[in-house]
mmCIF file with all atom_site columns, C-alpha atoms in Angstrom:
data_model
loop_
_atom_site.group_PDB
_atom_site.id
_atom_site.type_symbol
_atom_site.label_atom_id
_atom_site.label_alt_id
_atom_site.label_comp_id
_atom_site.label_asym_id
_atom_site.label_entity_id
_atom_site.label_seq_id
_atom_site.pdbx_PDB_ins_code
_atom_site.Cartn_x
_atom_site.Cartn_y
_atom_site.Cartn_z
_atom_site.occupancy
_atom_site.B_iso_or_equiv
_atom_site.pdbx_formal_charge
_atom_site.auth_seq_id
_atom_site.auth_comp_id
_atom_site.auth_asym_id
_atom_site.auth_atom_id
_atom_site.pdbx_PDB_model_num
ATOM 1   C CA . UNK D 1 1   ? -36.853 -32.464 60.368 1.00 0.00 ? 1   UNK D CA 1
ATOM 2   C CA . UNK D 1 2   ? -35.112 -34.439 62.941 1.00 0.00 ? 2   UNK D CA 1
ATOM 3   C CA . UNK D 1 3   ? -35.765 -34.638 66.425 1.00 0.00 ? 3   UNK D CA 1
ATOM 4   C CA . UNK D 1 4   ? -32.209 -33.178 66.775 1.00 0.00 ? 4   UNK D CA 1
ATOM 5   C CA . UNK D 1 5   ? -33.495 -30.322 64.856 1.00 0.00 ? 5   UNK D CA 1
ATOM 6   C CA . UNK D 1 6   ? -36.632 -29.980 66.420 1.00 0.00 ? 6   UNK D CA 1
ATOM 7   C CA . UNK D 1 7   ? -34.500 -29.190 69.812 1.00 0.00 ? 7   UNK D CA 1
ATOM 8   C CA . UNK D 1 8   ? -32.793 -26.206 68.601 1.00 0.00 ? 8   UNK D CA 1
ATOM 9   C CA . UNK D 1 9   ? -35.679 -24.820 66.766 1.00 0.00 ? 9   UNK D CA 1
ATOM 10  C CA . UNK D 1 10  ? -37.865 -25.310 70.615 1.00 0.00 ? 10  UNK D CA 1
ATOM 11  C CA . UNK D 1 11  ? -34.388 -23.813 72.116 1.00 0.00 ? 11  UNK D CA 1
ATOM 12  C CA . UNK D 1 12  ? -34.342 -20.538 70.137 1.00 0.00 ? 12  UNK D CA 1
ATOM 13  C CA . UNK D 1 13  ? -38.217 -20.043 70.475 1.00 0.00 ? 13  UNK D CA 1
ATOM 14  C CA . UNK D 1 14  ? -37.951 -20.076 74.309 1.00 0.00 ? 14  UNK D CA 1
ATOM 15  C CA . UNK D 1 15  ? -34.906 -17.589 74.123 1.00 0.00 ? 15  UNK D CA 1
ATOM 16  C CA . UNK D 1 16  ? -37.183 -15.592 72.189 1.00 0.00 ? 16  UNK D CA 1
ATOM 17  C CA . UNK D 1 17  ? -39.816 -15.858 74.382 1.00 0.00 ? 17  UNK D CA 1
ATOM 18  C CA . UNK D 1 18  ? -37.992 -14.624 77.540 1.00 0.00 ? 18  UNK D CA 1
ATOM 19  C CA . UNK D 1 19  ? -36.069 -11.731 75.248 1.00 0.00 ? 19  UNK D CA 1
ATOM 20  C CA . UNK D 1 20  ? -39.713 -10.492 74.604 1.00 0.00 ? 20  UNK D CA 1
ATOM 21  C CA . UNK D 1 21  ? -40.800 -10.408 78.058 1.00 0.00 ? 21  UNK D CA 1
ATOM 22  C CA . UNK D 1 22  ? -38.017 -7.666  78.932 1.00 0.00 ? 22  UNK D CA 1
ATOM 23  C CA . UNK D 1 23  ? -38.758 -4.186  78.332 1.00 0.00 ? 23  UNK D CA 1
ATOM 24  C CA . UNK D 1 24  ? -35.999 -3.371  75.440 1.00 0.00 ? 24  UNK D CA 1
ATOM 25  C CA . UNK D 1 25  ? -36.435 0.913   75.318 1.00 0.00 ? 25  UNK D CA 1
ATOM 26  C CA . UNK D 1 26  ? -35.982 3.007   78.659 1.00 0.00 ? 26  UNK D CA 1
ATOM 27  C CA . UNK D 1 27  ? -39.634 2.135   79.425 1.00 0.00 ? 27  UNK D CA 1
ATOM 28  C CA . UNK D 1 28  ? -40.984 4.728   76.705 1.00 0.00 ? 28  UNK D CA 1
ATOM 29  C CA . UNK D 1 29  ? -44.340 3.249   76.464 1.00 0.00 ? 29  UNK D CA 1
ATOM 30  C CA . UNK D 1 30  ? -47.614 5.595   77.390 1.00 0.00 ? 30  UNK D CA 1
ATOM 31  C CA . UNK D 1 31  ? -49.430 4.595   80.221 1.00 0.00 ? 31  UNK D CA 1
ATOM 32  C CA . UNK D 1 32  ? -52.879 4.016   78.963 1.00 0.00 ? 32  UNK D CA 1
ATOM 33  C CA . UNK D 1 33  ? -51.527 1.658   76.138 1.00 0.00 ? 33  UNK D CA 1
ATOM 34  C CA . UNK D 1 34  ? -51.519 -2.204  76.348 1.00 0.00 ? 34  UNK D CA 1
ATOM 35  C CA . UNK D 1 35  ? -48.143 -3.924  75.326 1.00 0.00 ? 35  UNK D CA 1
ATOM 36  C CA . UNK D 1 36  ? -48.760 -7.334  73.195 1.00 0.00 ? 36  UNK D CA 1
ATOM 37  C CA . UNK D 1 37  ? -46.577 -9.726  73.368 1.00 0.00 ? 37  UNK D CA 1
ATOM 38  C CA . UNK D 1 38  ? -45.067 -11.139 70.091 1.00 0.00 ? 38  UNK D CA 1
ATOM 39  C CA . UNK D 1 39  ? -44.865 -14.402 71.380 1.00 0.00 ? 39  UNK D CA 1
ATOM 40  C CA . UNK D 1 40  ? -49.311 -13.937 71.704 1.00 0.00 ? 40  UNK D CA 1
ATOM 41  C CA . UNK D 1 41  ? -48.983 -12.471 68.080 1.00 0.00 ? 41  UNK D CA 1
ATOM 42  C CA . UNK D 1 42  ? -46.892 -15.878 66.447 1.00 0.00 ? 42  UNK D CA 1
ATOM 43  C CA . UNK D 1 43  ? -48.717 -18.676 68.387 1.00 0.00 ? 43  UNK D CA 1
ATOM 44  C CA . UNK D 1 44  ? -51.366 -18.891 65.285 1.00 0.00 ? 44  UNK D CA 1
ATOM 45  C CA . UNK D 1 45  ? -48.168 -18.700 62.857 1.00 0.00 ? 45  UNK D CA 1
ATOM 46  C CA . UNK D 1 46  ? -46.830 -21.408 64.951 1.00 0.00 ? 46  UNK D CA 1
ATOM 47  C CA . UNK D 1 47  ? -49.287 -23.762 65.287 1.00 0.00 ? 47  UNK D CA 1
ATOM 48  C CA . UNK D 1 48  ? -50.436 -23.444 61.828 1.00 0.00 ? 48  UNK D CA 1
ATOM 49  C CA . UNK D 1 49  ? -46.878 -24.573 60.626 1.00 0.00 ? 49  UNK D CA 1
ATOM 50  C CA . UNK D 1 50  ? -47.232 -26.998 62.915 1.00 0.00 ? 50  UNK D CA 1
ATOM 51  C CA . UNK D 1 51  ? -50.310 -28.442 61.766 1.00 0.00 ? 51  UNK D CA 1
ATOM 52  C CA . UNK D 1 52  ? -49.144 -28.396 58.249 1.00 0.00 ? 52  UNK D CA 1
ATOM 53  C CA . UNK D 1 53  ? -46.151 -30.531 59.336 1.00 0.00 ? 53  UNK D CA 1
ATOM 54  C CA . UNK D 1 54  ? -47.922 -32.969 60.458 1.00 0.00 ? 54  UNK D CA 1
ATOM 55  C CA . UNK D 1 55  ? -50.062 -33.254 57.391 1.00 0.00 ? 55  UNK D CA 1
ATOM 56  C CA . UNK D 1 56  ? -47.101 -32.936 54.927 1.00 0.00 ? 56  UNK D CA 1
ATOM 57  C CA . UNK D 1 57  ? -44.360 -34.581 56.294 1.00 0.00 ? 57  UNK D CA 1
ATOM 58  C CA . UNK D 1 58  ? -45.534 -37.092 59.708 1.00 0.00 ? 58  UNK D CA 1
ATOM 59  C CA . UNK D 1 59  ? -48.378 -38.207 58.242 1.00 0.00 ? 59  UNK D CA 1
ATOM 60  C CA . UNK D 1 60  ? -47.535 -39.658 55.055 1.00 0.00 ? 60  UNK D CA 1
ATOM 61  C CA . UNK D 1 61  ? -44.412 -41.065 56.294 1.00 0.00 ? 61  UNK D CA 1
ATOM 62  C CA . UNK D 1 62  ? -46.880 -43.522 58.875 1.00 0.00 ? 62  UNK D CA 1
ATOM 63  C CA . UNK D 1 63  ? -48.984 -44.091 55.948 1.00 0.00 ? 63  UNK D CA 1
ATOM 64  C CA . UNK D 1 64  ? -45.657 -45.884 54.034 1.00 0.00 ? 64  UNK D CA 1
ATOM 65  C CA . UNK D 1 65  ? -44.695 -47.559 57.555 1.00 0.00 ? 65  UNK D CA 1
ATOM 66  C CA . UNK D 1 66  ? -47.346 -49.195 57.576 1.00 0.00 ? 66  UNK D CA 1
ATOM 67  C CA . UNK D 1 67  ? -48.027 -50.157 54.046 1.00 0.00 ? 67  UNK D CA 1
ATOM 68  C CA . UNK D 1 68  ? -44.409 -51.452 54.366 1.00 0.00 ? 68  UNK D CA 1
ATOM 69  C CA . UNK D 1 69  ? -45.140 -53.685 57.455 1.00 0.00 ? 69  UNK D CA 1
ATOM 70  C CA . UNK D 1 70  ? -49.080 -54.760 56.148 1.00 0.00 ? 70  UNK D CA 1
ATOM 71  C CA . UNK D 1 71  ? -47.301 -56.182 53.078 1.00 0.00 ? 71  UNK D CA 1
ATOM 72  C CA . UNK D 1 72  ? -44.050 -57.360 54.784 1.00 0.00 ? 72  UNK D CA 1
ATOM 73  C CA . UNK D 1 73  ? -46.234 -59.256 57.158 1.00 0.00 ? 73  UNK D CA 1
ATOM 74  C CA . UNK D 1 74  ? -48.206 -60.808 54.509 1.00 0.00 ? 74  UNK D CA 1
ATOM 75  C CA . UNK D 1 75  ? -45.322 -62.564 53.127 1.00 0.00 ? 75  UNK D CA 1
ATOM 76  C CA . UNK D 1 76  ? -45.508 -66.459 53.281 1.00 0.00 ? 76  UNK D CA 1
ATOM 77  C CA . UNK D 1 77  ? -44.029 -69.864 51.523 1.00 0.00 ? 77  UNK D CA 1
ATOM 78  C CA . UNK D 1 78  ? -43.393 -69.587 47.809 1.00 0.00 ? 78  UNK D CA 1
ATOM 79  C CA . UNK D 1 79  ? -43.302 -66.334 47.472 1.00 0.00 ? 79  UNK D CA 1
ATOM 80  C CA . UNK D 1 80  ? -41.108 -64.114 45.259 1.00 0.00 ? 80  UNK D CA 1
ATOM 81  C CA . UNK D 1 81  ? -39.471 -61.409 46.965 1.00 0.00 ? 81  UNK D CA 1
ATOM 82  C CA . UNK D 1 82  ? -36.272 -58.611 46.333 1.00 0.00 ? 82  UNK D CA 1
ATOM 83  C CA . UNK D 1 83  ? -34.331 -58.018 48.980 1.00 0.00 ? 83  UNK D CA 1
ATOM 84  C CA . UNK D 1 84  ? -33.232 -54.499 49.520 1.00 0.00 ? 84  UNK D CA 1
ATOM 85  C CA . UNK D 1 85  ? -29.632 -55.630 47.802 1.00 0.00 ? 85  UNK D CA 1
ATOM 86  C CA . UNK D 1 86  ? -31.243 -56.367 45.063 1.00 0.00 ? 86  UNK D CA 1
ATOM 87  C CA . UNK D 1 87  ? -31.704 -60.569 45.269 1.00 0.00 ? 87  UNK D CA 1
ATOM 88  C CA . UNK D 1 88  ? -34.293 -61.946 44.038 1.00 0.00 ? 88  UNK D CA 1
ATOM 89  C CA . UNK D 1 89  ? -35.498 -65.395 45.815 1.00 0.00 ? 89  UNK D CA 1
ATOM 90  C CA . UNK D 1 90  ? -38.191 -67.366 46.695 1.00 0.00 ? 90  UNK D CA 1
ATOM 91  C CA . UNK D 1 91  ? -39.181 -67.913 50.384 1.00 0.00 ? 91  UNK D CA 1
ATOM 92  C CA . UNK D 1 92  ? -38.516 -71.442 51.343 1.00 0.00 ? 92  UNK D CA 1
ATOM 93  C CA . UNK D 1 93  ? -38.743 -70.874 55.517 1.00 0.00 ? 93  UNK D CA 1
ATOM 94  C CA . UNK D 1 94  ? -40.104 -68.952 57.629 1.00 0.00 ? 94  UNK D CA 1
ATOM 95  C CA . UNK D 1 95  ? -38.958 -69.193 61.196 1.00 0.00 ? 95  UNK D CA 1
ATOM 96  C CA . UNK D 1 96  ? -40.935 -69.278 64.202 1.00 0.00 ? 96  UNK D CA 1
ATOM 97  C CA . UNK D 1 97  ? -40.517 -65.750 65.164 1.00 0.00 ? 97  UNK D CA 1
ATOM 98  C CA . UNK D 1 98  ? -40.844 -64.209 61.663 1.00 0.00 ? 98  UNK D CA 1
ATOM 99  C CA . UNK D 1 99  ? -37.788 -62.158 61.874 1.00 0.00 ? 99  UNK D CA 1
ATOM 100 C CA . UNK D 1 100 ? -35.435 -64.551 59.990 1.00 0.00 ? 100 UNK D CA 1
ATOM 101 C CA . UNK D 1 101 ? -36.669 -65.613 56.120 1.00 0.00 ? 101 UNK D CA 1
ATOM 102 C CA . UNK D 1 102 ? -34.616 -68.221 54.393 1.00 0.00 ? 102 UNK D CA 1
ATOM 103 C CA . UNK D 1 103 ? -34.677 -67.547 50.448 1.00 0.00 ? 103 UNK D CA 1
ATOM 104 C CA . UNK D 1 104 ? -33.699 -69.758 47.336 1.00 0.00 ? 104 UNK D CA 1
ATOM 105 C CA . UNK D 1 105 ? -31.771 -67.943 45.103 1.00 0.00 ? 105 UNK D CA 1
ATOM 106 C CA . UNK D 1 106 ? -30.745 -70.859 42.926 1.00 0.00 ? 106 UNK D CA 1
ATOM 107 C CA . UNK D 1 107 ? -30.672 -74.308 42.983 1.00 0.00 ? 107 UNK D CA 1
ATOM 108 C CA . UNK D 1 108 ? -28.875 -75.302 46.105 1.00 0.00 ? 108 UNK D CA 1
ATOM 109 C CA . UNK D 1 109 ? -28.660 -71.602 47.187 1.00 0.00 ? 109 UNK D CA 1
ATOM 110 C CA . UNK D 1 110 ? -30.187 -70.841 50.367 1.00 0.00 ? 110 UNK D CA 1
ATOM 111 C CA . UNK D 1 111 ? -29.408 -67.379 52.004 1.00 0.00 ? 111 UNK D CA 1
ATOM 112 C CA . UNK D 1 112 ? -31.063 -66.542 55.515 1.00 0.00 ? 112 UNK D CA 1
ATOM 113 C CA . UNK D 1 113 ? -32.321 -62.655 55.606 1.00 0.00 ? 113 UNK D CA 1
ATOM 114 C CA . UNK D 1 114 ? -34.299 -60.666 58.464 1.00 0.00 ? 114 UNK D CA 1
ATOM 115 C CA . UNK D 1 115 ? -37.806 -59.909 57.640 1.00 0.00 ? 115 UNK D CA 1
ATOM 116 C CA . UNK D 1 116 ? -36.922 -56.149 57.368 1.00 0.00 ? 116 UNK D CA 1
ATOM 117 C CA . UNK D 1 117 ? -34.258 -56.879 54.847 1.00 0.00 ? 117 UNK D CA 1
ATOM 118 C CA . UNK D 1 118 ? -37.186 -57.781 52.223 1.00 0.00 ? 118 UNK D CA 1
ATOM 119 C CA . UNK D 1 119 ? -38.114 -54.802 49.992 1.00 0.00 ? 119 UNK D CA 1
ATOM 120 C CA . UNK D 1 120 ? -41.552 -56.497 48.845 1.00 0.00 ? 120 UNK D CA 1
ATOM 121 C CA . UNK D 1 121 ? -42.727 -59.087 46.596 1.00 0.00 ? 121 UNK D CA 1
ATOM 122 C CA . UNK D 1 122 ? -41.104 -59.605 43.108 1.00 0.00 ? 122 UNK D CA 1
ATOM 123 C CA . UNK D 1 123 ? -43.172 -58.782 39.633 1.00 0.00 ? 123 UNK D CA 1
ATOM 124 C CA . UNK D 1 124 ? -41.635 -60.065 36.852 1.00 0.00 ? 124 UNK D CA 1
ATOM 125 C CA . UNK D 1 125 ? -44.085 -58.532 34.594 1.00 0.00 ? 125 UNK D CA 1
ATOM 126 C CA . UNK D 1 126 ? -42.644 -55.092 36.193 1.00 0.00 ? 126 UNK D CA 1
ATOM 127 C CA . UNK D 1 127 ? -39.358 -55.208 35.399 1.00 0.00 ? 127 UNK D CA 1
ATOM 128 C CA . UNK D 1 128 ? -37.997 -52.555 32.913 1.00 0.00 ? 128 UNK D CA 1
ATOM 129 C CA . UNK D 1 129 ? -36.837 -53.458 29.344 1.00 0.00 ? 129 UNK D CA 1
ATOM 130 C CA . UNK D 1 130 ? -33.562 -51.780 29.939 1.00 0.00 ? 130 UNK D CA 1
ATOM 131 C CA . UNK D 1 131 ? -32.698 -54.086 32.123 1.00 0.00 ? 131 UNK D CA 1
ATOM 132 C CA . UNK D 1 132 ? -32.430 -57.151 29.039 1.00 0.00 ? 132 UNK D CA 1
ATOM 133 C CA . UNK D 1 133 ? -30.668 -54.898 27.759 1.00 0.00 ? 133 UNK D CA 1
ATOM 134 C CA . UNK D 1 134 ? -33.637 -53.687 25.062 1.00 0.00 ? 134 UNK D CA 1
ATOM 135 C CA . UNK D 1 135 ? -33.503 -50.121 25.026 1.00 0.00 ? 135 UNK D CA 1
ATOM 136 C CA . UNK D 1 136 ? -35.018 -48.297 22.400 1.00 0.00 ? 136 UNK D CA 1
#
């Protein structure tokens, strides 16, 4: 859910909200009995969707952000990486910053990426068989 999202969702619950503070009938109610307000009865509903949210959508997605930048700053010299295009290269430079990474692709191929173009490091031992083209 985007933060786009989020607005009209917060939008329609405070148009709700004032909608429920009017009196809709010709003031019908008896006079000894207590009106409660459905906004009172849906604030557990609420913030129980709200808590589970958190715990199945925001919380996982920081977990992977920062996996992603724990191993993305652990990259140095010699490494093998894939890029998110799909080259593979080894890391030849670093610059001083660490934002820029210059890669060897091939002898006499050197291709400068940003640090945030690097998917991770590169297992050879992972690769698929299907992709030499050995399918069973």
């Amino acid at each position: 859910m985007s933060v786009f999202d989020l607005k009209f969702v917060v939008i329609d619950f405070l148009t709700f909200a004032q909608d429920a503070g009017a009196p809709a009938g010709g003031g019908g109610a008896q006079p000894g009995a207590a009106e409660v307000n459905p906004l009172v009865q849906m604030a557990p509903m609420l913030i129980m969707f709200a808590i589970l949210f958190y715990f199945i959508v925001m919380r996982p997605q920081q977990r992977e952000a920062q996996k992603r930048k724990d191993i993305l700053s652990a990259l140095k010299k010699n490494d093998k990486v894939l890029t998110i295009g799909g080259i593979i290269g080894t890391i030849v430079d670093l610059s001083n910053d660490g934002q820029r990474i210059t890669l060897r692709v091939d002898d006499g191929t050197r291709i400068k990426f940003t640090r945030s173009s690097i998917q991770g490091p590169y297992d050879e031992k992972a690769e698929p068989d299907s992709a030499n083209g050995n399918s069973k």
